[in-house]
Amino acid sequence: MKHTPWIFLLMAVLSLSACGDRTMQRMLERAEATMNDNPSEAIALLDSISDSGLSRSQRMRRLLLLTNAQNKCDTVFRSDSIQRLLADYYESHGSANDRMLAYYLLGRVYQDTHDYPDAIEFFMKAADCADTTDAKCDYAQLCRVYSQMSNVFYHQNLIKEDLKYNNLAISYARRAKDTLSTIQGLVGNIAAYKRLGKLDSALYFCENASNLARQSGYKNISANILGGGISILIEQDSLDKAKTFMEIYEQESGFFNKSHDIAKGREVYYYSKGRYYLAEEKYDSAEFFFRKELREGQDFNNQNAASRGLALLYQKTHRPDSASKYALYSYAMNDSVYAHMATQEVERMKAMYDYTRYQESSRLANEKSKKMQDRLILIGLLAISIIGATFIIIRRERKRRMTALRHYKQSIAELAKAQLEVIGLRSHAMNIEAALSKAQNNIEDLKDYTSELNLLIEKKEKDLEALRSDIERTHSKDAIEKELAETRLKDSEIYHVFDKLATKGTLPSAEEWQQMYMMVIDLFPSFYQFISSRRYALNEKEFNTCVLIRLHFRPKDICNLLGVSPAYITKIRNTMMKKLFGVEGTSKQLDEKLLNL
């Protein structure tokens, strides 16, 4: 009996421990239950659980759920230490679903760090862990595994692999009865078939996904999906159906305000709408939406699309000068886009470079190495296509400009030639008149010949006058355009911004410089093309100095806007004459030449 108190005490401790274990287990189960609907709440709940007092399995379970919740909140992972720990632990512990989730999270780390070969390897391992014969198989998680694999292949431009794994994702989403994931998978096929150029297939999946969303009660999602099919229908000249899609998109997507303006970041829709009105030959409406996109969509994609739309419009309405202007602007935007794309491709190639290290380890590594080579070939072909397209565009524009220049030079040459002929004919006529006094017998014949000669001189003088008028019209047109550009410059908002910054001595931001470049391209295309073609000879401050001089900023203002000393500006102004025009000259002569461009 003397041991009875100790026995009761031990039983109480064990009972409290069991209660604590059940409480922790319930909290973990609660966090898992709220994971999909509210991952932020799951993170808060898991953070409230202390590791002290937890068993190893509970600690690992908590860490697995916490990492999964962070992933669902779109956390960008930069280290694989935690995910490696989870993968190693669940390789020999837990269920098949736990192993699948652990390897999936490890793949997501490498996807975030752009190590695509490792990402694919661990997504493959995650898929292999799934036991599809088990009634408890987490088909929703398996759907996410294949969806991420599809996403990696899409961004590597491996569209056939993208479609293969995206269709597997759709299949398992349906088995999991996950309607939203099914819709998301169908939408993924739209982008893939667009990239393959199979527009009929893309339109089929667009309508299929939209109908499923509408039947499931997701009216706004259904309308949003139809927005992706508008450009396809316009391309196929199905204008009535395109109009129906646009009406549904504008009324039900939720992206438009009461003034029918689309939400910021989605201005590219105005390009599709402008293309629709262009196809309907409603040119005023087409111009309205192209200019609306040009005005409100300040990123490169919108600027490029809007300028391309205006170029097509002016080409169709037979306004070649305006068409050429916006074509040049579109080409300038394309240069930046292509440079950005090339940088991305280099980054992708670098991220995939280590792919070959798996060649010696296993059959799977050898297969991955082959895929790596295929990707590099595709990237190379893409780069060659971009370079080729850029070369063709530049060559075409250069040919047009050279033709105009040849015409102008030819006019001057013909003028000089005609002038010489007139001088020669007049001299010949004077010689004949002198001969009249010496040759009385043949005077009548000589008079007739002199008359014909005078008629020829009169015709040549008329030709001379026509050539002079042609050249004067060219000069006059340039002068009028220059005068209008100077007027618009003074009314420009970004010009006034720079003027205020110069007064305050504040440096402009990168975005303000970009807006300034856009204005210069718009108002002074010849000037911008000239200094851009000599960009290799100028550093950034020299380039910006040229721009500010052309916009009539004083040397003091230029110093304030560039953050340099007056001595520095004086020095580079004295050296840029040689760089730009190939001759020595003063800073005043440089200003005059730049202002006359």
Coordinates of C-alpha atoms in Angstrom, one line a residue:
M1 CA 0.0 0.0 0.0
K2 CA 2.9 2.4 0.6
H3 CA 3.6 2.5 -3.2
T4 CA 0.0 3.5 -4.0
P5 CA 0.6 7.3 -4.2
W6 CA 3.4 6.9 -6.6
I7 CA 1.4 4.6 -8.8
F8 CA -1.4 7.2 -9.0
L9 CA 1.1 10.0 -9.7
L10 CA 2.6 8.0 -12.6
M11 CA -0.9 7.3 -14.0
A12 CA -1.7 11.0 -13.9
V13 CA 1.5 11.9 -15.8
L14 CA 0.8 9.3 -18.4
S15 CA -2.8 10.5 -18.7
L16 CA -1.7 14.2 -19.1
S17 CA 0.9 13.1 -21.7
A18 CA -1.8 11.2 -23.7
C19 CA -4.1 14.2 -23.5
G20 CA -1.3 16.4 -24.8
D21 CA -0.6 14.0 -27.7
R22 CA -4.3 14.0 -28.6
T23 CA -4.4 17.8 -28.5
M24 CA -1.4 18.1 -30.8
Q25 CA -2.8 15.5 -33.1
R26 CA -6.1 17.4 -33.3
M27 CA -4.3 20.7 -34.1
L28 CA -2.3 19.1 -36.8
E29 CA -5.5 17.5 -38.3
R30 CA -7.2 20.9 -38.1
A31 CA -4.4 22.6 -39.9
E32 CA -4.4 19.9 -42.6
A33 CA -8.2 20.3 -43.0
T34 CA -7.9 24.1 -43.6
M35 CA -4.9 23.8 -45.8
N36 CA -6.6 24.1 -49.2
D37 CA -9.3 26.7 -48.3
N38 CA -7.2 29.0 -46.0
P39 CA -3.5 28.2 -46.0
S40 CA -2.7 31.4 -44.1
E41 CA -4.9 30.2 -41.2
A42 CA -3.1 26.9 -41.4
I43 CA 0.3 28.6 -41.1
A44 CA -0.9 30.6 -38.1
L45 CA -2.1 27.5 -36.4
L46 CA 1.1 25.5 -37.1
D47 CA 3.3 28.4 -35.9
S48 CA 1.4 28.4 -32.6
I49 CA 2.5 24.7 -32.0
S50 CA 5.9 24.5 -30.2
D51 CA 8.3 21.7 -31.1
S52 CA 9.1 21.1 -27.5
G53 CA 7.2 18.1 -26.2
L54 CA 6.5 16.8 -29.7
S55 CA 7.7 13.4 -30.9
R56 CA 9.9 13.2 -34.0
S57 CA 7.0 12.1 -36.2
Q58 CA 4.9 15.0 -35.0
R59 CA 7.7 17.5 -35.5
M60 CA 8.2 16.2 -39.1
R61 CA 4.4 16.2 -39.7
R62 CA 4.2 19.8 -38.5
L63 CA 7.1 20.8 -40.7
L64 CA 5.6 19.0 -43.7
L65 CA 2.2 20.7 -43.3
L66 CA 3.8 24.1 -42.6
T67 CA 6.0 23.9 -45.8
N68 CA 3.0 22.8 -47.8
A69 CA 0.9 25.8 -46.5
Q70 CA 3.7 28.2 -47.3
N71 CA 3.9 26.8 -50.9
K72 CA 0.1 27.3 -51.2
C73 CA 0.6 31.0 -50.2
D74 CA 3.1 31.3 -53.2
T75 CA 6.2 31.5 -51.0
V76 CA 9.3 31.6 -53.2
F77 CA 11.8 29.1 -51.8
R78 CA 15.5 29.9 -52.0
S79 CA 16.9 26.9 -50.0
D80 CA 16.3 23.2 -50.2
S81 CA 17.5 22.3 -46.7
I82 CA 14.0 21.8 -45.1
Q83 CA 12.6 20.1 -48.1
R84 CA 15.6 17.7 -48.3
L85 CA 15.1 16.9 -44.7
L86 CA 11.4 16.1 -45.3
A87 CA 12.2 14.0 -48.4
D88 CA 14.8 11.9 -46.5
Y89 CA 12.6 11.3 -43.6
Y90 CA 9.4 10.3 -45.5
E91 CA 11.4 8.1 -47.8
S92 CA 11.2 5.5 -45.0
H93 CA 8.3 6.9 -42.9
G94 CA 4.7 7.9 -43.4
S95 CA 2.3 7.0 -46.1
A96 CA 2.6 7.0 -49.9
N97 CA 0.7 10.4 -49.9
D98 CA 3.3 11.8 -47.5
R99 CA 6.2 10.7 -49.7
M100 CA 4.5 12.2 -52.8
L101 CA 4.0 15.5 -51.0
A102 CA 7.6 15.6 -49.7
Y103 CA 9.1 15.1 -53.1
Y104 CA 6.7 17.5 -54.7
L105 CA 7.8 20.3 -52.3
L106 CA 11.4 19.5 -53.0
G107 CA 10.7 19.9 -56.8
R108 CA 9.0 23.2 -56.1
V109 CA 12.2 24.5 -54.5
Y110 CA 14.2 23.7 -57.6
Q111 CA 11.5 25.2 -59.8
D112 CA 11.7 28.5 -57.8
T113 CA 15.5 28.5 -58.2
H114 CA 15.2 27.7 -62.0
D115 CA 17.0 24.4 -61.6
Y116 CA 14.6 22.7 -64.0
P117 CA 16.3 19.4 -64.4
D118 CA 16.2 18.8 -60.6
A119 CA 12.6 20.0 -60.5
I120 CA 11.5 17.5 -63.1
E121 CA 13.5 14.7 -61.4
F122 CA 11.7 15.2 -58.0
F123 CA 8.3 15.8 -59.6
M124 CA 8.8 12.4 -61.4
K125 CA 9.7 10.8 -58.0
A126 CA 6.6 12.4 -56.4
A127 CA 4.4 10.9 -59.2
D128 CA 6.1 7.5 -58.8
C129 CA 5.3 7.5 -55.0
A130 CA 1.6 7.8 -55.7
D131 CA -0.3 4.6 -55.1
T132 CA -3.2 4.9 -57.6
T133 CA -4.5 1.5 -56.6
D134 CA -5.2 2.7 -53.0
A135 CA -8.6 4.2 -52.3
K136 CA -6.9 6.8 -50.1
C137 CA -4.6 8.0 -52.9
D138 CA -4.5 11.8 -52.9
Y139 CA -5.5 12.4 -56.5
A140 CA -5.7 16.2 -56.0
Q141 CA -2.0 16.3 -54.9
L142 CA -1.1 14.1 -57.9
C143 CA -2.9 16.5 -60.1
R144 CA -0.7 19.4 -58.7
V145 CA 2.5 17.3 -59.4
Y146 CA 1.7 16.8 -63.1
S147 CA 0.4 20.4 -63.4
Q148 CA 3.8 21.8 -62.2
M149 CA 5.7 19.4 -64.5
S150 CA 3.5 20.8 -67.4
N151 CA 4.3 24.3 -66.3
V152 CA 8.1 23.7 -66.4
F153 CA 7.9 22.1 -69.9
Y154 CA 5.7 25.0 -71.2
H155 CA 8.3 27.6 -70.1
Q156 CA 11.0 25.6 -71.7
N157 CA 8.9 25.6 -74.9
L158 CA 8.6 21.8 -74.9
I159 CA 4.9 21.9 -75.8
K160 CA 4.4 18.3 -76.5
E161 CA 5.7 17.3 -73.1
D162 CA 3.6 20.2 -71.6
L163 CA 0.4 18.8 -73.2
K164 CA 1.2 15.2 -72.1
Y165 CA 1.6 16.1 -68.4
N166 CA -1.2 18.7 -68.4
N167 CA -3.6 16.1 -69.7
L168 CA -2.5 13.8 -66.9
A169 CA -3.2 16.7 -64.5
I170 CA -6.7 17.1 -65.9
S171 CA -7.4 13.4 -65.6
Y172 CA -6.4 13.2 -61.9
A173 CA -8.3 16.5 -61.2
R174 CA -11.4 14.8 -62.5
R175 CA -10.8 11.7 -60.4
A176 CA -10.4 14.0 -57.4
K177 CA -13.6 15.8 -58.3
D178 CA -11.6 19.1 -58.2
T179 CA -13.6 21.2 -60.7
L180 CA -11.4 24.3 -60.4
S181 CA -8.2 22.3 -61.1
T182 CA -9.9 20.6 -64.1
I183 CA -10.8 24.1 -65.5
Q184 CA -7.3 25.3 -64.9
G185 CA -5.9 22.3 -66.8
L186 CA -8.2 22.9 -69.8
V187 CA -7.1 26.6 -69.8
G188 CA -3.5 25.4 -69.9
N189 CA -4.2 23.5 -73.1
I190 CA -5.4 26.7 -74.7
A191 CA -2.0 28.4 -74.3
A192 CA -0.1 25.2 -75.5
Y193 CA -2.2 24.8 -78.7
K194 CA -1.8 28.6 -79.4
R195 CA 1.9 28.2 -79.2
L196 CA 1.7 25.2 -81.6
G197 CA -0.3 27.3 -84.0
K198 CA -3.3 24.9 -83.7
L199 CA -6.0 27.6 -83.2
D200 CA -9.0 25.3 -83.8
S201 CA -7.8 23.1 -80.9
A202 CA -7.1 26.1 -78.7
L203 CA -10.6 27.5 -79.4
Y204 CA -12.1 24.0 -78.6
F205 CA -10.5 24.0 -75.1
C206 CA -11.4 27.6 -74.6
E207 CA -15.1 26.9 -75.1
N208 CA -14.9 23.6 -73.2
A209 CA -13.3 25.2 -70.1
S210 CA -15.7 28.2 -70.2
N211 CA -18.8 26.0 -70.4
L212 CA -17.6 23.8 -67.5
A213 CA -16.9 26.9 -65.4
R214 CA -20.4 28.3 -66.1
Q215 CA -22.1 25.0 -65.4
S216 CA -20.2 24.8 -62.1
G217 CA -21.4 28.3 -61.1
Y218 CA -18.2 30.2 -61.8
K219 CA -19.7 32.8 -64.1
N220 CA -16.9 35.3 -63.9
I221 CA -14.2 32.7 -64.5
S222 CA -16.2 31.4 -67.5
A223 CA -16.3 35.0 -69.0
N224 CA -12.6 35.5 -68.2
I225 CA -11.7 32.3 -70.1
L226 CA -13.7 33.4 -73.2
G227 CA -11.4 36.5 -73.3
G228 CA -8.5 34.2 -74.4
G229 CA -10.5 33.1 -77.5
I230 CA -11.3 36.6 -78.9
S231 CA -8.0 37.0 -80.7
I232 CA -8.3 33.5 -82.2
L233 CA -11.8 34.3 -83.6
I234 CA -10.6 37.6 -85.1
E235 CA -7.7 35.8 -86.6
Q236 CA -10.2 33.3 -88.2
D237 CA -12.5 36.2 -89.3
S238 CA -15.3 34.8 -87.1
L239 CA -16.3 38.4 -86.2
D240 CA -19.9 37.7 -85.0
K241 CA -18.7 35.1 -82.6
A242 CA -15.8 37.3 -81.5
K243 CA -18.4 40.1 -80.8
T244 CA -20.4 37.7 -78.6
F245 CA -17.3 36.7 -76.7
M246 CA -16.4 40.3 -76.1
E247 CA -19.8 41.2 -74.8
I248 CA -19.7 38.3 -72.3
Y249 CA -16.2 39.2 -71.3
E250 CA -16.9 42.9 -70.7
Q251 CA -20.2 42.2 -68.8
E252 CA -19.4 39.2 -66.7
S253 CA -15.6 38.9 -66.1
G254 CA -15.6 41.6 -63.4
F255 CA -12.5 43.3 -64.9
F256 CA -14.4 46.5 -66.1
N257 CA -15.6 49.5 -64.2
K258 CA -18.8 51.5 -64.8
S259 CA -16.9 53.5 -67.5
H260 CA -16.1 50.3 -69.3
D261 CA -12.4 50.7 -68.6
I262 CA -10.5 47.4 -68.0
A263 CA -8.5 46.8 -64.8
K264 CA -4.9 48.0 -64.8
G265 CA -2.5 45.3 -66.2
R266 CA -5.1 43.9 -68.7
E267 CA -4.9 46.8 -71.2
V268 CA -3.8 44.3 -73.9
Y269 CA -7.5 43.5 -74.4
Y270 CA -7.8 46.9 -76.2
Y271 CA -5.5 45.5 -78.9
S272 CA -7.9 42.7 -79.6
K273 CA -10.9 45.0 -79.6
G274 CA -9.1 47.4 -81.9
R275 CA -8.3 44.4 -84.3
Y276 CA -12.0 43.6 -84.2
Y277 CA -13.0 47.0 -85.3
L278 CA -10.2 47.1 -87.9
A279 CA -11.6 43.9 -89.4
E280 CA -15.1 45.4 -89.4
E281 CA -13.6 48.5 -91.2
K282 CA -14.7 50.8 -88.4
Y283 CA -11.5 52.7 -88.4
D284 CA -12.4 55.4 -86.0
S285 CA -13.3 52.8 -83.3
A286 CA -10.1 50.8 -84.1
E287 CA -7.9 53.9 -83.7
F288 CA -9.7 54.8 -80.4
F289 CA -8.8 51.5 -78.8
F290 CA -5.3 51.3 -80.1
R291 CA -4.6 54.8 -78.8
K292 CA -6.3 53.9 -75.5
E293 CA -3.9 51.0 -75.1
L294 CA -0.9 53.1 -76.1
R295 CA -2.0 55.7 -73.5
E296 CA -2.9 53.4 -70.6
G297 CA -0.7 50.4 -71.1
Q298 CA 2.8 51.7 -70.3
D299 CA 4.7 48.3 -70.4
F300 CA 6.6 47.2 -73.5
N301 CA 4.0 44.5 -74.5
N302 CA 1.2 47.1 -74.6
Q303 CA 3.3 49.7 -76.3
N304 CA 4.4 47.2 -78.9
A305 CA 0.9 45.9 -79.6
A306 CA -0.7 49.3 -79.8
S307 CA 1.9 50.7 -82.1
R308 CA 1.6 47.6 -84.3
G309 CA -2.2 48.1 -84.4
L310 CA -1.9 51.7 -85.4
A311 CA 0.6 50.8 -88.1
L312 CA -1.8 48.2 -89.5
L313 CA -4.6 50.7 -89.3
Y314 CA -2.7 53.5 -91.2
Q315 CA -1.5 51.0 -93.7
K316 CA -5.1 49.9 -94.4
T317 CA -6.3 53.5 -94.6
H318 CA -3.4 54.5 -97.0
R319 CA -1.5 56.8 -94.6
P320 CA 2.1 55.6 -95.2
D321 CA 3.8 58.3 -93.1
S322 CA 1.8 57.5 -90.0
A323 CA 2.1 53.8 -90.6
S324 CA 5.9 54.1 -90.9
K325 CA 6.1 56.1 -87.7
Y326 CA 4.3 53.5 -85.6
A327 CA 6.0 50.7 -87.3
L328 CA 9.3 52.2 -86.2
Y329 CA 8.0 52.6 -82.6
S330 CA 6.9 49.0 -82.7
Y331 CA 10.4 47.9 -83.9
A332 CA 12.0 49.9 -81.1
M333 CA 9.8 48.1 -78.5
N334 CA 10.5 44.8 -80.1
D335 CA 14.3 45.4 -79.7
S336 CA 13.8 45.7 -75.9
V337 CA 11.5 42.7 -75.8
Y338 CA 13.9 40.5 -77.8
A339 CA 16.8 41.6 -75.6
H340 CA 14.7 40.7 -72.5
M341 CA 13.7 37.3 -74.1
A342 CA 17.4 36.6 -75.0
T343 CA 18.4 37.3 -71.3
Q344 CA 15.7 34.9 -70.1
E345 CA 16.9 32.2 -72.5
V346 CA 20.5 32.6 -71.3
E347 CA 19.2 32.2 -67.7
R348 CA 17.3 29.1 -68.6
M349 CA 20.3 27.6 -70.4
K350 CA 22.5 28.3 -67.4
A351 CA 19.9 26.7 -65.0
M352 CA 19.8 23.6 -67.2
Y353 CA 23.5 23.3 -67.7
D354 CA 24.1 20.8 -64.9
Y355 CA 21.5 18.5 -66.4
T356 CA 24.3 16.2 -67.9
R357 CA 25.6 15.2 -64.5
Y358 CA 22.9 12.6 -64.3
Q359 CA 24.1 10.8 -67.5
E360 CA 26.4 8.4 -65.6
S361 CA 24.1 7.7 -62.7
S362 CA 21.0 5.9 -64.1
R363 CA 18.6 5.3 -67.0
L364 CA 16.5 8.2 -65.8
A365 CA 19.5 10.6 -65.9
N366 CA 20.3 9.5 -69.5
E367 CA 16.8 10.3 -70.6
K368 CA 16.9 13.7 -68.9
S369 CA 20.2 14.5 -70.6
K370 CA 18.6 13.8 -74.0
K371 CA 15.7 16.2 -73.1
M372 CA 18.3 18.8 -72.2
Q373 CA 19.8 18.6 -75.6
D374 CA 16.4 18.9 -77.3
R375 CA 15.7 22.0 -75.2
L376 CA 19.0 23.6 -76.2
I377 CA 18.2 22.9 -79.8
L378 CA 14.7 24.5 -79.5
I379 CA 16.2 27.5 -77.7
G380 CA 18.8 27.8 -80.4
L381 CA 16.1 27.6 -83.1
L382 CA 14.0 30.2 -81.3
A383 CA 17.0 32.5 -81.0
I384 CA 17.8 32.1 -84.7
S385 CA 14.2 32.8 -85.6
I386 CA 14.1 36.0 -83.5
I387 CA 17.4 37.2 -85.0
G388 CA 16.2 36.4 -88.5
A389 CA 12.9 38.2 -88.0
T390 CA 14.6 41.2 -86.5
F391 CA 17.1 41.3 -89.4
I392 CA 14.3 41.1 -92.0
I393 CA 12.3 43.9 -90.3
I394 CA 15.4 46.2 -90.1
R395 CA 16.4 45.4 -93.7
R396 CA 12.9 46.2 -95.0
E397 CA 12.8 49.5 -93.1
R398 CA 16.3 50.4 -94.3
K399 CA 15.4 49.6 -97.9
R400 CA 12.3 51.9 -97.6
R401 CA 14.4 54.7 -96.3
M402 CA 17.1 54.2 -98.8
T403 CA 14.5 54.3 -101.6
A404 CA 13.3 57.7 -100.3
L405 CA 16.8 58.9 -100.0
R406 CA 17.7 57.8 -103.6
H407 CA 14.6 59.6 -104.9
Y408 CA 15.7 62.8 -103.2
K409 CA 19.2 62.5 -104.4
Q410 CA 18.0 61.6 -107.9
S411 CA 15.9 64.7 -107.9
I412 CA 18.9 66.8 -107.1
A413 CA 21.0 65.0 -109.7
E414 CA 18.4 65.6 -112.4
L415 CA 18.1 69.2 -111.4
A416 CA 21.9 69.7 -111.7
K417 CA 21.9 67.8 -115.0
A418 CA 19.0 69.8 -116.4
Q419 CA 20.7 73.0 -115.3
L420 CA 23.9 72.1 -117.2
E421 CA 21.9 71.2 -120.3
V422 CA 20.1 74.6 -120.2
I423 CA 23.5 76.4 -119.9
G424 CA 24.8 74.4 -122.8
L425 CA 21.8 75.0 -125.0
R426 CA 21.9 78.7 -124.3
S427 CA 25.6 78.9 -125.2
H428 CA 24.8 77.0 -128.4
A429 CA 22.0 79.5 -129.2
M430 CA 24.4 82.4 -128.7
N431 CA 26.8 80.8 -131.2
I432 CA 24.1 80.4 -133.7
E433 CA 23.0 84.0 -133.4
A434 CA 26.6 85.0 -134.0
A435 CA 26.7 82.9 -137.0
L436 CA 23.6 84.6 -138.4
S437 CA 25.6 87.7 -139.1
K438 CA 28.2 85.7 -141.1
A439 CA 26.0 83.4 -143.0
Q440 CA 23.3 85.4 -144.8
N441 CA 22.6 82.7 -147.4
N442 CA 21.5 80.1 -144.8
I443 CA 19.8 82.6 -142.5
E444 CA 16.3 81.2 -142.8
D445 CA 17.4 77.6 -141.9
L446 CA 19.4 78.9 -139.0
K447 CA 16.4 80.9 -137.7
D448 CA 14.2 77.8 -137.8
Y449 CA 16.9 75.8 -135.9
T450 CA 17.2 78.6 -133.4
S451 CA 13.4 78.6 -132.9
E452 CA 13.5 74.9 -132.2
L453 CA 16.4 75.3 -129.8
N454 CA 14.6 78.1 -127.9
L455 CA 11.5 75.7 -127.5
L456 CA 13.8 73.0 -126.1
I457 CA 15.4 75.5 -123.6
E458 CA 11.9 76.5 -122.5
K459 CA 10.9 72.8 -121.9
K460 CA 14.1 72.2 -119.9
E461 CA 13.4 75.3 -117.8
K462 CA 10.0 73.9 -117.0
D463 CA 11.5 70.6 -115.9
L464 CA 13.9 72.6 -113.7
E465 CA 11.1 74.4 -112.0
A466 CA 9.2 71.1 -111.4
L467 CA 12.3 69.6 -109.7
R468 CA 12.8 72.7 -107.6
S469 CA 9.2 72.5 -106.4
D470 CA 9.5 68.8 -105.5
I471 CA 12.6 69.5 -103.4
E472 CA 11.1 72.6 -101.8
R473 CA 8.0 70.6 -100.9
T474 CA 10.2 68.1 -99.1
H475 CA 12.0 70.8 -97.1
S476 CA 8.7 72.5 -96.4
K477 CA 7.1 69.3 -95.1
D478 CA 10.0 68.7 -92.8
A479 CA 9.8 72.2 -91.4
I480 CA 6.1 71.9 -90.7
E481 CA 6.6 68.6 -88.9
K482 CA 9.5 70.0 -86.9
E483 CA 7.4 73.0 -85.9
L484 CA 4.5 70.8 -84.7
A485 CA 6.9 68.5 -82.8
E486 CA 8.4 71.5 -81.0
T487 CA 5.0 72.7 -80.0
R488 CA 3.9 69.3 -78.7
L489 CA 7.2 69.1 -76.8
K490 CA 6.4 72.2 -74.7
D491 CA 2.9 70.7 -73.9
S492 CA 4.3 67.3 -72.9
E493 CA 3.7 66.2 -69.3
I494 CA 7.1 64.4 -69.0
Y495 CA 8.9 67.5 -70.3
H496 CA 7.5 69.5 -67.5
V497 CA 8.4 66.8 -65.0
F498 CA 12.0 67.0 -66.1
D499 CA 11.9 70.8 -66.1
K500 CA 10.8 70.7 -62.4
L501 CA 13.4 68.0 -61.5
A502 CA 16.1 70.1 -63.1
T503 CA 15.1 73.2 -61.0
K504 CA 15.1 71.1 -57.8
G505 CA 18.4 69.3 -58.7
T506 CA 16.7 65.9 -58.4
L507 CA 17.7 62.9 -60.6
P508 CA 14.9 61.4 -62.7
S509 CA 13.9 57.8 -62.0
A510 CA 14.3 54.9 -64.5
E511 CA 10.6 55.0 -65.3
E512 CA 10.8 58.8 -66.0
W513 CA 13.7 58.2 -68.3
Q514 CA 11.7 55.5 -70.1
Q515 CA 8.8 57.9 -70.6
M516 CA 11.2 60.6 -71.9
Y517 CA 12.6 58.1 -74.5
M518 CA 9.1 57.2 -75.6
M519 CA 8.3 60.9 -76.1
V520 CA 11.5 61.5 -78.1
I521 CA 10.7 58.4 -80.3
D522 CA 7.2 59.8 -80.9
L523 CA 8.2 63.5 -81.6
F524 CA 11.7 63.2 -83.1
P525 CA 12.1 59.8 -84.7
S526 CA 14.9 60.9 -87.1
F527 CA 16.9 62.3 -84.2
Y528 CA 16.4 59.2 -82.0
Q529 CA 17.3 56.9 -84.9
F530 CA 20.5 59.0 -85.5
I531 CA 21.8 58.9 -82.0
S532 CA 20.7 55.3 -81.5
S533 CA 22.6 54.2 -84.5
R534 CA 25.7 55.7 -82.9
R535 CA 24.9 54.3 -79.4
Y536 CA 28.0 52.1 -79.6
A537 CA 30.1 55.3 -79.5
L538 CA 28.3 56.9 -76.6
N539 CA 28.1 56.0 -72.9
E540 CA 24.8 56.5 -71.0
K541 CA 25.5 60.0 -69.8
E542 CA 26.6 61.1 -73.3
F543 CA 23.5 59.6 -74.8
N544 CA 21.2 61.3 -72.3
T545 CA 23.1 64.6 -72.7
C546 CA 22.3 64.5 -76.5
V547 CA 18.6 63.9 -75.6
L548 CA 18.5 66.8 -73.2
I549 CA 20.3 69.1 -75.6
R550 CA 17.8 68.3 -78.3
L551 CA 15.0 69.1 -75.8
H552 CA 16.5 72.6 -75.2
F553 CA 17.7 72.0 -71.6
R554 CA 20.5 74.4 -70.5
P555 CA 23.9 73.0 -69.5
K556 CA 23.1 73.8 -65.8
D557 CA 19.9 71.8 -66.1
I558 CA 21.7 68.9 -67.7
C559 CA 24.2 68.8 -64.8
N560 CA 21.3 68.6 -62.3
L561 CA 19.4 65.9 -64.2
L562 CA 22.5 63.7 -64.7
G563 CA 24.1 64.4 -61.3
V564 CA 27.5 65.6 -62.8
S565 CA 29.6 68.7 -62.6
P566 CA 29.6 71.5 -65.1
A567 CA 33.2 70.6 -66.0
Y568 CA 32.1 67.1 -66.9
I569 CA 29.3 68.3 -69.2
T570 CA 31.7 70.8 -70.9
K571 CA 34.2 68.0 -71.5
I572 CA 31.8 65.5 -73.0
R573 CA 30.2 68.2 -75.2
N574 CA 33.5 69.0 -76.7
T575 CA 34.3 65.3 -77.4
M576 CA 30.9 64.2 -78.8
M577 CA 31.2 66.3 -82.0
K578 CA 33.9 63.9 -83.2
K579 CA 31.9 60.8 -82.0
L580 CA 28.7 61.8 -83.6
F581 CA 29.7 63.7 -86.7
G582 CA 33.3 62.6 -87.4
V583 CA 34.6 66.2 -87.2
E584 CA 36.2 68.4 -84.6
G585 CA 34.0 71.1 -83.3
T586 CA 32.9 73.2 -80.3
S587 CA 30.0 72.5 -77.9
K588 CA 28.0 75.3 -79.5
Q589 CA 28.4 73.6 -83.0
L590 CA 27.3 70.3 -81.4
D591 CA 24.1 72.0 -80.0
E592 CA 23.3 73.5 -83.4
K593 CA 23.7 70.1 -85.2
L594 CA 21.6 68.2 -82.7
L595 CA 18.8 70.8 -82.7
N596 CA 18.7 70.7 -86.5
L597 CA 18.2 66.9 -86.6

